[in-house]
GROMACS .gro file of C-alpha atoms in nm:
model
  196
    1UNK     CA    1  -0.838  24.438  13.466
    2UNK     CA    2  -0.843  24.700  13.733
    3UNK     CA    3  -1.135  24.782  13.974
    4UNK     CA    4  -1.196  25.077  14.190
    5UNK     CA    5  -1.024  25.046  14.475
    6UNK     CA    6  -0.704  24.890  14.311
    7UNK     CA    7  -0.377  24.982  14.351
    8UNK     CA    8  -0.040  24.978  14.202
    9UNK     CA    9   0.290  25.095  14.276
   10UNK     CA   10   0.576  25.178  14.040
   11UNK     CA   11   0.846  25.208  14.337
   12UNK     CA   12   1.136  25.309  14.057
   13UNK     CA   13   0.963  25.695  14.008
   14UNK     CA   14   0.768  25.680  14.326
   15UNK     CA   15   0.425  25.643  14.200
   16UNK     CA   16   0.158  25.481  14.379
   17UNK     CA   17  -0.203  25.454  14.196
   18UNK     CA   18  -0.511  25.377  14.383
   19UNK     CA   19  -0.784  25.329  14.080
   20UNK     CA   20  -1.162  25.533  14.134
   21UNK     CA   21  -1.326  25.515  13.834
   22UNK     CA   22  -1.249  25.306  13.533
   23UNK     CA   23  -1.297  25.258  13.204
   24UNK     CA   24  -1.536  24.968  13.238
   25UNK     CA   25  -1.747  25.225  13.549
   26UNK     CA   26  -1.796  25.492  13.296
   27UNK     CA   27  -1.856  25.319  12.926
   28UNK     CA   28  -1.481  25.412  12.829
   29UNK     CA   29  -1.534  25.793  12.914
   30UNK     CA   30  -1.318  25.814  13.187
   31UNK     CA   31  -1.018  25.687  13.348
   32UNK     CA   32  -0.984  25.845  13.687
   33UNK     CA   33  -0.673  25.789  13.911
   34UNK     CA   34  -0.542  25.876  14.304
   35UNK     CA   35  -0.233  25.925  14.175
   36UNK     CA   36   0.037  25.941  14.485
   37UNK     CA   37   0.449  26.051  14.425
   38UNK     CA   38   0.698  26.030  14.742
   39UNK     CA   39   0.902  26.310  14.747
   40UNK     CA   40   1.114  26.331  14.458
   41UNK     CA   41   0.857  26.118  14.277
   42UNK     CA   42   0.874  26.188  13.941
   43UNK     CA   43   0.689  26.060  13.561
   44UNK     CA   44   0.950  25.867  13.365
   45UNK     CA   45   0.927  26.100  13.098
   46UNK     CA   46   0.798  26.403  12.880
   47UNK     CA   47   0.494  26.237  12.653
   48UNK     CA   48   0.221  26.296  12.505
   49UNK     CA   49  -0.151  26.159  12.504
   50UNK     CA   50  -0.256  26.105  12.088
   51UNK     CA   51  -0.638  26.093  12.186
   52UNK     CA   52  -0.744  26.204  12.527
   53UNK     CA   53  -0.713  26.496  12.768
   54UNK     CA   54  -0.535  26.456  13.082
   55UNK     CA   55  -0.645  26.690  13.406
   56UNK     CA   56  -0.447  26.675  13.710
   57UNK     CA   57  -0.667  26.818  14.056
   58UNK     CA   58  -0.385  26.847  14.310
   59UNK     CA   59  -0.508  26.787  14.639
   60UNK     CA   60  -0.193  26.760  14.905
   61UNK     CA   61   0.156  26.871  14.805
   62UNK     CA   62   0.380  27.054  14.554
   63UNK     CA   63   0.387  26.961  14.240
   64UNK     CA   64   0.567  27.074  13.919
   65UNK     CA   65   0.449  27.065  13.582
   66UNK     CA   66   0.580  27.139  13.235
   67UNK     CA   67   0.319  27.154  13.007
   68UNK     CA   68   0.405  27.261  12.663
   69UNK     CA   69   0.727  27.356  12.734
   70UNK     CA   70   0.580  27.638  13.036
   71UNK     CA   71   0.672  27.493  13.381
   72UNK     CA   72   0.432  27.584  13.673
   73UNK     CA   73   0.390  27.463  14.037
   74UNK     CA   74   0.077  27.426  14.170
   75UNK     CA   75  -0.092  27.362  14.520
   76UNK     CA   76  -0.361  27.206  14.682
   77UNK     CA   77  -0.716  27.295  14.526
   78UNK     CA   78  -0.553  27.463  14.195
   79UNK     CA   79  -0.603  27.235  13.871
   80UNK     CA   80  -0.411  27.224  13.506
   81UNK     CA   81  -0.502  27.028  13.172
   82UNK     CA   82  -0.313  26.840  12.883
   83UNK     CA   83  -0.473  26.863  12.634
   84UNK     CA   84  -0.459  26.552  12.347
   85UNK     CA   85  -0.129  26.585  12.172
   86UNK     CA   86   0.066  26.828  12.396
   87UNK     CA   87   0.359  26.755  12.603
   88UNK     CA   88   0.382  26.707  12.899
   89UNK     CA   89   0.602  26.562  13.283
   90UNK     CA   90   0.507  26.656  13.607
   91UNK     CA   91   0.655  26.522  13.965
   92UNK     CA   92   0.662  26.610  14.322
   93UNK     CA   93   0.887  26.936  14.442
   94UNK     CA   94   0.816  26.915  14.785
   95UNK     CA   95   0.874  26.714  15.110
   96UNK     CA   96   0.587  26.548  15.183
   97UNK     CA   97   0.389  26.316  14.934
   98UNK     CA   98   0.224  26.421  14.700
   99UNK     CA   99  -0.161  26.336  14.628
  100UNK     CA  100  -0.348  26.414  14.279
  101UNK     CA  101  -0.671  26.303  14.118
  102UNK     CA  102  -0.628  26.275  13.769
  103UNK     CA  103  -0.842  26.191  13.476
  104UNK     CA  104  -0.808  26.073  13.089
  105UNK     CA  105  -1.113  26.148  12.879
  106UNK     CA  106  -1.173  25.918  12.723
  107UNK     CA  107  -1.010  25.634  12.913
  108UNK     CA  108  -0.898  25.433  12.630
  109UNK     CA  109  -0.701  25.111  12.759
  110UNK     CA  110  -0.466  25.374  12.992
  111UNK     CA  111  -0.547  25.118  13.304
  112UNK     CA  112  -0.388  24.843  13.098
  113UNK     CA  113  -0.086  25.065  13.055
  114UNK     CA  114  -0.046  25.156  13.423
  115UNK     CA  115  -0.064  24.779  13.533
  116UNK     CA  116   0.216  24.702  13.261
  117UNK     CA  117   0.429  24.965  13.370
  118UNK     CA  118   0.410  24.857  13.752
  119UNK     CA  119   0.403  24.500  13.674
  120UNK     CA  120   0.763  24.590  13.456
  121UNK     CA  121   0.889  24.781  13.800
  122UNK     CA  122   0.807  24.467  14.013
  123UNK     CA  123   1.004  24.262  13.843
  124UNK     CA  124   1.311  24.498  13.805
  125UNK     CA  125   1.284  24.595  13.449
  126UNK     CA  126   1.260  24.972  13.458
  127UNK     CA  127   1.571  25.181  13.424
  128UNK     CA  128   1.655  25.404  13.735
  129UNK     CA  129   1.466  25.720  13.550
  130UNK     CA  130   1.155  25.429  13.559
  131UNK     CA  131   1.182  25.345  13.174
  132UNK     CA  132   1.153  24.985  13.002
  133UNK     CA  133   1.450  24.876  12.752
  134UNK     CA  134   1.427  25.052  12.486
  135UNK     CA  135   1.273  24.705  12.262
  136UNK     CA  136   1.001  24.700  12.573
  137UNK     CA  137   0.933  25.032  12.510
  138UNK     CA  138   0.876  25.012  12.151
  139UNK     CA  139   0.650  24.728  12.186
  140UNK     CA  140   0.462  24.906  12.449
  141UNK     CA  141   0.484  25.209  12.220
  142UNK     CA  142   0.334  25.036  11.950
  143UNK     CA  143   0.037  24.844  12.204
  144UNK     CA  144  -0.053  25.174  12.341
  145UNK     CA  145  -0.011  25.402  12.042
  146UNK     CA  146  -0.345  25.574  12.078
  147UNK     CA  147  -0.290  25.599  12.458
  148UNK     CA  148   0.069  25.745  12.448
  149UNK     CA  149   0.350  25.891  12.258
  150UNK     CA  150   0.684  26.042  12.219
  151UNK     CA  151   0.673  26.447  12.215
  152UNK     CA  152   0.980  26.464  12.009
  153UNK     CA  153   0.860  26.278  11.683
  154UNK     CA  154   0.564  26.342  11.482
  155UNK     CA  155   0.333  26.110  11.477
  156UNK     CA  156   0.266  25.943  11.177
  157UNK     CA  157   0.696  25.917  11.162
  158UNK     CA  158   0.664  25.784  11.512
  159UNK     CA  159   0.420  25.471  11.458
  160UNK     CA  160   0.571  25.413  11.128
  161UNK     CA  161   0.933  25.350  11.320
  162UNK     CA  162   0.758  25.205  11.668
  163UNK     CA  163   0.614  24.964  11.436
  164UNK     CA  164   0.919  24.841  11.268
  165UNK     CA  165   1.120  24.826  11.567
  166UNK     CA  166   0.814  24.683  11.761
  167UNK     CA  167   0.776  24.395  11.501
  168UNK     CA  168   1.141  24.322  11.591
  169UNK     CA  169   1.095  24.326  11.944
  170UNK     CA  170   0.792  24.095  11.910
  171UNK     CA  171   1.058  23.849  11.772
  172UNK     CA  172   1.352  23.943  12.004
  173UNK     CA  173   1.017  23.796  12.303
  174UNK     CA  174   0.900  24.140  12.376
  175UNK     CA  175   0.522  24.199  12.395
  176UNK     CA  176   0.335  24.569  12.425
  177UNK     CA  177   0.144  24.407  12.743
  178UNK     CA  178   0.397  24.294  12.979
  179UNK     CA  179   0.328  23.941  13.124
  180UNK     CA  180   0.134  24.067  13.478
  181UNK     CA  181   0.145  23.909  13.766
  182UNK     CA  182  -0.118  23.685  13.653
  183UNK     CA  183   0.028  23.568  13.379
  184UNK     CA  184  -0.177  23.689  13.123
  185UNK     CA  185  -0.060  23.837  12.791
  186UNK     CA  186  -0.293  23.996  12.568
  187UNK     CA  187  -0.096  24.175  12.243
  188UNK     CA  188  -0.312  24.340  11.973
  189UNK     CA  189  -0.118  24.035  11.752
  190UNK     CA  190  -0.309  23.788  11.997
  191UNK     CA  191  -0.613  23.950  11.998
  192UNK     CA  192  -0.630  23.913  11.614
  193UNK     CA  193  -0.513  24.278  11.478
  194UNK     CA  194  -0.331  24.309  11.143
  195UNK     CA  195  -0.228  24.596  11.193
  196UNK     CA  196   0.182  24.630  11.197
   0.00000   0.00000   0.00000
């Protein structure tokens, strides 16, 4: 569980995440995130959040966005929003790193999806566009199905087919929360959920 102050890296996209407030500091209200991308650094794809509003404050660099389909660049001090359910990929365009605080109301278990996703890169299981096997994916898919999504499938078609394909994976030795460094695995099928 992460603590402000933490950090991971996800060296595959570039992304380096230094934790300030989470989830646990602010009664599940807010996630917020020192999110860092070399240059170049990039998200590993075009998603969207089910539940919660994402708002990026850029405060060194030159970052693209493509929100909704509309791609803008902003610059230090400017600010945009996701809003729940619209897509969304944004990266760094310039030379130097880039720095951003961003925030997911309401936080939701997005930490636990961020230490997955790094813990994944450190052990060499991301593609080189920083994406999990596509059986990883679904059972991370299906884990994290209020935090993220696909853009390109509607919803209730989406969890229907992440959970098929996730109950597969599950006995192909996939699980939605990748083993961390710890060792600790905690699946919604360990922590006693019925749903599929």
């Amino acid at each position: 569980m992460a603590a402000p102050g933490d950090t991971l890296e996800e060296p595959v996209s570039g992304l380096r995440i230094v934790f300030r407030k989470t989830a646990r500091d602010t009664s599940g209200e807010l996630l917020q995130l020192d999110i860092f991308f070399r240059p170049g650094g990039f998200v590993a794809g075009e998603h969207v959040h089910p539940r919660q509003e994402e708002r990026f404050q850029v405060i060194a660099g030159a970052p693209w966005f493509r929100i909704a389909g509309r791609r803008d660049r902003l610059g230090p001090g400017e600010a945009t929003t996701a809003a729940p359910g619209v897509r969304h990929t944004w990266g760094n365009d310039g030379d130097d790193e880039l720095h951003a605080v961003v925030e997911f109301r309401p936080a939701l278990d997005t930490e636990g999806f961020f230490e997955d996703l790094c813990a994944l890169s450190a052990d060499g299981e991301l593609d080189r566009k920083g994406r999990p096997r596509p059986l990883q994916l679904a059972a991370m898919l299906h884990e994290y199905r209020e935090e993220i999504a696909l853009p390109w499938v509607p919803l209730p078609v989406q969890r229907a087919l992440v959970g098929a394909v996730a109950r597969l994976a599950r006995r192909r030795g996939y699980r939605g929360r990748y083993a961390v460094r710890s060792g600790e695995v905690s699946t919604a099928e360990d922590r006693g959920s019925t749903e599929a």
